[in-house]
Short mmCIF file of C-alpha atoms in Angstrom, two decimals:
data_model
loop_
_atom_site.label_atom_id
_atom_site.label_comp_id
_atom_site.label_asym_id
_atom_site.label_seq_id
_atom_site.Cartn_x
_atom_site.Cartn_y
_atom_site.Cartn_z
CA UNK A 345 38.55 12.03 -10.21
CA UNK A 346 39.03 16.16 -11.68
CA UNK A 347 36.56 16.17 -14.58
CA UNK A 348 33.67 15.73 -11.45
CA UNK A 349 30.71 17.86 -12.23
CA UNK A 350 28.12 19.52 -9.75
CA UNK A 351 24.77 18.38 -11.04
CA UNK A 352 21.78 19.91 -9.29
CA UNK A 353 19.60 17.91 -11.33
CA UNK A 354 18.85 14.45 -12.81
CA UNK A 355 17.55 13.35 -16.26
CA UNK A 356 14.94 10.55 -16.35
CA UNK A 357 15.58 9.02 -20.06
CA UNK A 358 13.13 6.05 -19.05
CA UNK A 359 10.46 8.09 -20.55
CA UNK A 360 9.57 7.00 -24.16
CA UNK A 361 7.73 9.16 -26.46
CA UNK A 362 4.13 7.76 -27.48
CA UNK A 363 2.31 10.47 -28.74
CA UNK A 364 -0.93 11.31 -28.12
CA UNK A 365 -1.17 7.66 -25.68
CA UNK A 366 0.54 9.17 -22.94
CA UNK A 367 -2.77 11.22 -22.26
CA UNK A 368 -4.73 7.58 -22.12
CA UNK A 369 -1.76 6.06 -20.08
CA UNK A 370 -1.95 9.42 -17.66
CA UNK A 371 -5.89 8.57 -17.17
CA UNK A 372 -5.16 5.03 -16.35
CA UNK A 373 -2.54 5.37 -13.84
CA UNK A 374 -4.67 8.01 -11.97
CA UNK A 375 -7.33 5.77 -11.29
CA UNK A 376 -4.87 3.29 -10.28
CA UNK A 377 -3.45 5.72 -8.16
CA UNK A 378 -7.28 6.72 -6.57
CA UNK A 379 -8.05 3.00 -6.58
CA UNK A 380 -4.52 2.74 -4.34
CA UNK A 381 -5.34 5.62 -2.04
CA UNK A 382 -9.05 4.42 -1.27
CA UNK A 383 -9.03 0.66 -1.33
CA UNK A 384 -5.89 0.93 1.31
CA UNK A 385 -7.50 3.76 3.16
CA UNK A 386 -10.28 1.65 3.47
CA UNK A 387 -8.54 -1.46 5.17
CA UNK A 388 -7.10 1.00 7.48
CA UNK A 389 -10.09 3.03 8.49
CA UNK A 390 -12.24 -0.83 9.08
CA UNK A 391 -9.24 -1.83 11.01
CA UNK A 392 -8.97 1.00 13.23
CA UNK A 393 -12.60 1.31 13.74
CA UNK A 394 -14.14 -2.30 14.01
CA UNK A 395 -12.86 -3.59 17.67
CA UNK A 396 -13.43 -7.27 16.29
CA UNK A 397 -10.38 -6.32 13.89
CA UNK A 398 -7.87 -5.22 16.51
CA UNK A 399 -5.97 -8.96 16.47
CA UNK A 400 -2.23 -8.81 15.73
CA UNK A 401 -3.31 -10.38 12.29
CA UNK A 402 -5.02 -6.93 11.37
CA UNK A 403 -2.62 -4.95 13.00
CA UNK A 404 -0.11 -6.15 10.91
CA UNK A 405 -2.12 -5.40 7.96
CA UNK A 406 -2.70 -2.08 8.78
CA UNK A 407 0.68 -1.52 8.60
CA UNK A 408 1.19 -3.07 5.32
CA UNK A 409 -1.33 -0.65 3.81
CA UNK A 410 0.28 2.38 5.74
CA UNK A 411 3.54 0.97 3.75
CA UNK A 412 1.37 1.07 0.61
CA UNK A 413 0.48 4.25 0.60
CA UNK A 414 3.46 5.30 1.59
CA UNK A 415 5.09 3.91 -1.16
CA UNK A 416 2.34 5.23 -3.81
CA UNK A 417 2.89 8.54 -2.60
CA UNK A 418 6.47 8.06 -3.47
CA UNK A 419 5.85 7.27 -6.74
CA UNK A 420 3.08 8.53 -8.45
CA UNK A 421 2.56 12.41 -8.04
CA UNK A 422 6.14 12.53 -9.68
CA UNK A 423 5.50 10.13 -12.32
CA UNK A 424 1.96 11.49 -13.39
CA UNK A 425 3.97 15.20 -13.56
CA UNK A 426 6.55 13.75 -15.75
CA UNK A 427 4.23 11.87 -18.12
CA UNK A 428 2.53 15.26 -19.24
CA UNK A 429 6.34 16.65 -20.37
CA UNK A 430 6.99 17.28 -23.82
CA UNK A 431 10.65 17.51 -23.45
CA UNK A 432 12.83 14.13 -21.00
CA UNK A 433 11.64 14.99 -17.54
CA UNK A 434 14.52 16.60 -15.26
CA UNK A 435 14.23 16.47 -11.65
CA UNK A 436 16.01 18.37 -9.00
CA UNK A 437 18.98 15.90 -7.37
CA UNK A 438 17.15 16.82 -3.67
CA UNK A 439 13.77 15.11 -4.81
CA UNK A 440 15.48 12.04 -6.72
CA UNK A 441 17.24 11.68 -3.26
CA UNK A 442 13.64 11.84 -1.08
CA UNK A 443 12.33 9.49 -3.83
CA UNK A 444 15.26 7.04 -3.79
CA UNK A 445 14.76 7.18 0.40
CA UNK A 446 11.12 6.66 0.07
CA UNK A 447 11.03 3.79 -2.38
CA UNK A 448 14.11 1.67 -0.98
CA UNK A 449 12.88 2.03 2.78
CA UNK A 450 9.35 1.11 1.21
CA UNK A 451 10.56 -2.03 -0.30
CA UNK A 452 12.23 -2.69 2.79
CA UNK A 453 9.94 -2.32 5.29
CA UNK A 454 7.38 -4.71 2.74
CA UNK A 455 9.23 -7.57 3.12
CA UNK A 456 9.60 -7.17 6.93
CA UNK A 457 5.57 -6.50 7.37
CA UNK A 458 5.39 -9.97 5.01
CA UNK A 459 7.86 -11.78 7.37
CA UNK A 460 5.72 -10.74 10.43
CA UNK A 461 2.79 -11.62 8.91
CA UNK A 462 4.37 -15.06 8.08
CA UNK A 463 5.35 -15.52 11.76
CA UNK A 464 2.27 -14.61 13.27
CA UNK A 465 -0.28 -17.73 11.05
CA UNK A 466 2.74 -19.95 12.08
CA UNK A 467 2.05 -19.01 15.64
CA UNK A 468 -1.60 -19.14 15.09
CA UNK A 469 -1.41 -22.06 13.56
CA UNK A 470 1.00 -24.17 15.48
CA UNK A 471 0.54 -22.54 19.23
CA UNK A 472 -3.52 -21.72 19.03
CA UNK A 473 -3.87 -22.05 22.88
CA UNK A 474 -0.90 -19.81 23.47
CA UNK A 475 -1.41 -17.49 20.65
CA UNK A 476 -2.72 -14.67 22.35
CA UNK A 477 0.33 -14.62 25.37
CA UNK A 478 2.82 -14.82 22.53
CA UNK A 479 1.42 -12.17 19.98
CA UNK A 480 0.31 -9.91 22.91
CA UNK A 481 -0.35 -6.13 22.08
CA UNK A 482 3.08 -5.20 23.23
CA UNK A 483 4.69 -8.11 20.98
CA UNK A 484 2.60 -6.33 17.85
CA UNK A 485 4.09 -3.16 18.53
CA UNK A 486 7.29 -4.10 19.21
CA UNK A 487 7.75 -6.22 16.05
CA UNK A 488 5.94 -3.46 13.51
CA UNK A 489 8.06 -0.68 15.37
CA UNK A 490 11.26 -3.14 14.79
CA UNK A 491 10.67 -3.57 11.04
CA UNK A 492 10.07 0.00 10.43
CA UNK A 493 12.77 1.35 12.27
CA UNK A 494 15.50 -1.27 11.38
CA UNK A 495 14.39 -0.54 7.74
CA UNK A 496 15.06 3.01 7.91
CA UNK A 497 18.19 3.21 9.91
CA UNK A 498 19.79 0.32 7.59
CA UNK A 499 18.99 2.07 4.39
CA UNK A 500 20.08 5.45 5.80
CA UNK A 501 23.92 4.27 6.31
CA UNK A 502 23.95 3.54 2.59
CA UNK A 503 22.13 6.46 1.58
CA UNK A 504 24.52 8.77 3.60
CA UNK A 505 26.86 7.34 1.07
CA UNK A 506 25.04 8.25 -2.01
CA UNK A 507 24.19 11.76 -1.35
CA UNK A 508 28.14 12.29 -0.78
CA UNK A 509 28.93 11.14 -4.09
CA UNK A 510 29.96 13.55 -6.97
CA UNK A 511 28.51 12.88 -10.17
CA UNK A 512 29.75 12.61 -13.89
CA UNK A 513 26.56 12.43 -15.32
CA UNK A 514 22.84 12.97 -14.62
CA UNK A 515 21.30 10.66 -17.02
CA UNK A 516 19.78 7.81 -15.35
CA UNK A 517 17.84 5.59 -17.96
CA UNK A 518 14.75 4.98 -15.92
CA UNK A 519 11.26 6.54 -14.95
CA UNK A 520 11.88 6.94 -10.98
CA UNK A 521 15.23 7.68 -9.45
CA UNK A 522 17.10 4.70 -8.78
CA UNK A 523 20.33 4.43 -5.88
CA UNK A 524 22.05 2.04 -8.04
CA UNK A 525 21.91 3.96 -11.19
CA UNK A 526 22.70 7.15 -9.31
CA UNK A 527 25.47 5.14 -7.59
CA UNK A 528 26.63 4.13 -11.10
CA UNK A 529 27.05 7.84 -12.56
CA UNK A 530 29.67 8.73 -9.67
CA UNK A 531 33.27 10.06 -10.56
CA UNK A 532 34.82 9.14 -7.50
CA UNK A 533 35.78 5.67 -6.12
CA UNK A 534 32.41 4.02 -5.12
CA UNK A 535 33.55 0.35 -3.32
CA UNK A 536 32.62 2.09 -0.19
CA UNK A 537 29.19 2.36 -1.50
CA UNK A 538 28.96 -1.31 -3.29
CA UNK A 539 30.11 -2.68 -0.05
CA UNK A 540 27.49 -1.05 2.12
CA UNK A 541 25.32 -1.83 -0.49
CA UNK A 542 25.75 -5.39 -0.76
CA UNK A 543 25.48 -5.66 3.42
CA UNK A 544 22.38 -3.91 3.28
CA UNK A 545 20.92 -6.42 0.57
CA UNK A 546 21.82 -9.28 2.79
CA UNK A 547 20.48 -7.66 5.69
CA UNK A 548 17.15 -6.58 3.57
CA UNK A 549 16.45 -10.52 2.37
CA UNK A 550 18.53 -12.89 4.40
CA UNK A 551 16.37 -12.21 8.11
CA UNK A 552 12.94 -11.96 6.76
CA UNK A 553 13.43 -14.73 4.20
CA UNK A 554 14.49 -16.49 6.72
CA UNK A 555 11.60 -16.06 9.58
CA UNK A 556 9.39 -17.00 6.03
CA UNK A 557 10.59 -20.32 5.44
CA UNK A 558 10.40 -21.21 9.18
CA UNK A 559 7.29 -20.27 9.90
CA UNK A 560 6.43 -22.09 6.36
CA UNK A 561 8.15 -25.13 7.33
CA UNK A 562 6.49 -25.32 10.90
CA UNK A 563 3.22 -24.75 9.53
CA UNK A 564 3.92 -27.22 6.57
CA UNK A 565 5.15 -29.95 9.17
CA UNK A 566 1.74 -29.47 11.49
CA UNK A 567 -0.37 -29.72 8.22
CA UNK A 568 0.97 -33.07 7.01
CA UNK A 569 0.30 -34.43 11.12
CA UNK A 570 -3.06 -32.98 11.24
CA UNK A 571 -6.38 -34.07 9.40
CA UNK A 572 -7.56 -33.27 6.01
CA UNK A 573 -10.14 -30.34 6.82
CA UNK A 574 -7.71 -29.17 9.48
CA UNK A 575 -4.67 -28.82 6.99
CA UNK A 576 -7.42 -27.00 4.58
CA UNK A 577 -8.14 -24.67 7.15
CA UNK A 578 -4.61 -23.93 8.37
CA UNK A 579 -3.76 -23.20 4.64
CA UNK A 580 -6.59 -20.91 3.79
CA UNK A 581 -5.45 -18.51 6.39
CA UNK A 582 -1.95 -18.41 4.49
CA UNK A 583 -3.35 -18.17 1.33
CA UNK A 584 -3.66 -14.50 1.28
CA UNK A 585 -0.19 -13.99 2.41
CA UNK A 586 1.48 -16.39 -0.01
CA UNK A 587 -0.04 -14.56 -2.75
CA UNK A 588 1.33 -11.06 -1.56
CA UNK A 589 4.54 -12.54 -1.19
CA UNK A 590 5.26 -14.21 -4.50
CA UNK A 591 3.63 -10.82 -5.86
CA UNK A 592 5.63 -8.85 -4.05
CA UNK A 593 9.06 -11.17 -4.98
CA UNK A 594 8.09 -11.27 -8.67
CA UNK A 595 8.01 -7.71 -8.53
CA UNK A 596 11.48 -7.10 -6.92
CA UNK A 597 12.69 -9.51 -9.27
CA UNK A 598 11.44 -7.79 -12.33
CA UNK A 599 13.11 -4.49 -10.80
CA UNK A 600 16.80 -6.99 -10.42
CA UNK A 601 16.19 -7.86 -14.19
CA UNK A 602 15.79 -4.44 -15.70
CA UNK A 603 17.76 -2.41 -13.80
CA UNK A 604 21.14 -4.63 -13.00
CA UNK A 605 21.30 -6.60 -16.29
CA UNK A 606 21.74 -3.75 -18.68
CA UNK A 607 22.97 -6.13 -21.60
CA UNK A 608 19.63 -8.26 -21.38
CA UNK A 609 17.66 -6.89 -24.76
CA UNK A 610 14.21 -6.11 -24.17
CA UNK A 611 12.20 -3.44 -25.71
CA UNK A 612 12.00 0.06 -24.01
CA UNK A 613 7.97 -0.53 -23.17
CA UNK A 614 8.94 -3.58 -21.53
CA UNK A 615 11.35 -2.38 -19.66
CA UNK A 616 9.20 0.81 -18.47
CA UNK A 617 6.06 -1.82 -17.05
CA UNK A 618 8.54 -3.80 -15.55
CA UNK A 619 9.87 -1.15 -13.92
CA UNK A 620 6.46 -0.18 -12.77
CA UNK A 621 5.52 -3.56 -11.43
CA UNK A 622 6.95 -3.83 -8.31
CA UNK A 623 5.90 -0.14 -7.06
CA UNK A 624 2.42 -0.30 -8.47
CA UNK A 625 0.83 -3.87 -8.50
CA UNK A 626 1.85 -4.58 -4.65
CA UNK A 627 -0.09 -1.71 -3.36
CA UNK A 628 -3.09 -2.16 -5.90
CA UNK A 629 -3.55 -5.83 -5.19
CA UNK A 630 -2.66 -6.35 -1.50
CA UNK A 631 -5.98 -4.51 -0.34
CA UNK A 632 -8.27 -5.64 -2.91
CA UNK A 633 -7.25 -9.57 -2.35
CA UNK A 634 -7.33 -9.13 1.50
CA UNK A 635 -10.46 -7.46 1.15
CA UNK A 636 -11.91 -10.23 -0.82
CA UNK A 637 -10.34 -13.25 1.09
CA UNK A 638 -10.63 -12.48 4.82
CA UNK A 639 -13.92 -13.16 6.22
CA UNK A 640 -13.86 -10.22 8.91
CA UNK A 641 -12.89 -7.96 6.77
CA UNK A 642 -15.91 -8.73 4.49
CA UNK A 643 -18.13 -8.42 6.91
CA UNK A 644 -16.97 -4.85 8.30
CA UNK A 645 -17.15 -3.79 4.95
CA UNK A 646 -20.91 -5.22 4.74
CA UNK A 647 -21.24 -3.41 8.04
CA UNK A 648 -20.62 -0.38 6.74
CA UNK A 649 -22.26 -0.45 3.60
CA UNK A 650 -25.48 -1.32 5.51
CA UNK A 651 -24.58 1.26 8.26
CA UNK A 652 -24.25 3.65 5.53
CA UNK A 653 -27.48 3.09 3.60
CA UNK A 654 -29.62 3.14 6.99
CA UNK A 655 -28.29 6.38 7.47
CA UNK A 656 -29.44 7.02 4.11
CA UNK A 657 -33.10 5.90 4.99
CA UNK A 658 -33.40 7.55 7.84
CA UNK A 659 -32.47 10.87 6.71
CA UNK A 660 -34.65 10.50 3.72
CA UNK A 661 -37.52 9.07 6.13
CA UNK A 662 -36.74 12.37 8.36
CA UNK A 663 -36.96 14.17 5.27
CA UNK A 664 -40.08 13.12 4.51
CA UNK A 665 -41.56 13.12 7.44
CA UNK A 666 -40.92 16.82 7.58
CA UNK A 667 -42.41 17.75 3.77
CA UNK A 668 -45.88 15.73 5.09
CA UNK A 669 -45.60 18.44 8.32
CA UNK A 670 -45.37 21.00 5.86
CA UNK A 671 -48.05 20.05 3.55
CA UNK A 672 -50.41 19.64 6.73
CA UNK A 673 -49.32 23.17 7.76
CA UNK A 674 -50.35 24.52 4.49
CA UNK A 675 -53.42 22.45 4.32
CA UNK A 676 -54.40 23.56 7.49
CA UNK A 677 -56.80 26.80 7.07
CA UNK A 678 -58.46 25.08 4.40
CA UNK A 679 -59.31 21.72 6.76
CA UNK A 680 -60.40 23.87 9.23
CA UNK A 681 -64.01 24.23 7.99
CA UNK A 682 -64.56 20.58 8.62
CA UNK A 683 -63.89 20.94 12.42
CA UNK A 684 -66.85 21.49 14.56
CA UNK A 685 -65.27 24.11 16.37
CA UNK A 686 -64.96 25.67 13.26
CA UNK A 687 -61.64 27.80 12.38
CA UNK A 688 -61.52 29.79 15.57
CA UNK A 689 -60.59 26.68 17.58
CA UNK A 690 -57.57 25.77 15.27
CA UNK A 691 -56.21 29.36 15.63
CA UNK A 692 -56.32 28.85 19.28
CA UNK A 693 -54.74 25.39 19.39
CA UNK A 694 -52.19 27.49 16.86
CA UNK A 695 -51.52 29.85 19.42
CA UNK A 696 -48.37 29.27 22.10
#
């Protein structure tokens, strides 16, 4: 269409004026961001350091935490900087494109990681004697690389169509850049984008969901044939994964409801909260939950904590011994009068 305009910025109109209350929200978001960074880095560091955690289950968890950091870094810096502005934030189109690519690939990789983790639990429960043969290091690396590469390549095709669009407007009713709303701002025919988006959505949801349903159907079948004790043990290993999967699914559902169904009556504050649940709660809850529920992770955390305390204790003991030597050195001349040989013998022993 001829009325297209070359916009170089996007106005994020999802931010609402809450007065001085925004400073409290800013502090809360900073604390959440720090908690996400620290908790996920701690999970990654412990898994990389502890040889007992070099198993497929924990390697997949490490990949999950890396993705949580990736998604959080794509969201929080711009979110925090835009909150303190006295006017409606306006971001460059390039930065908006970068954020779209990062958040959409984050969501796809997250779903792939959860699908692979469900398959890992299926092999561990249904084929325990062949687990290490099936989930070999090569297979583990292949599954992780496949999830990341397919997610990036798949969205890159859809993203390349969105980047070329000429926009008739630049106002987006969100607090972060969204590809669906960016396409809605286009002047040109977007049928190719819509078809590509539908295919991309199907490829993002159907294969991982099929693997998850297959894995848990097999796990449930084995549990029904096993003893009560074995069933409880099997289900306890899947609890953390099921909570992560449910939390991520709820977040995605919230995002679809508030962005795709514009006609649904909803207070602006609730719309913002639903929009932020998906990229904030998942990276925050996962490392805390896995750190609390998995026994090997808890033991590694305790070992790290005790090791830190022992290093502090040894450094304090060393400092104390140094202080005692210093005191003896200062008191040496005054104590020399009690030596049978007198001060001269102490002076001789002190000489090199």
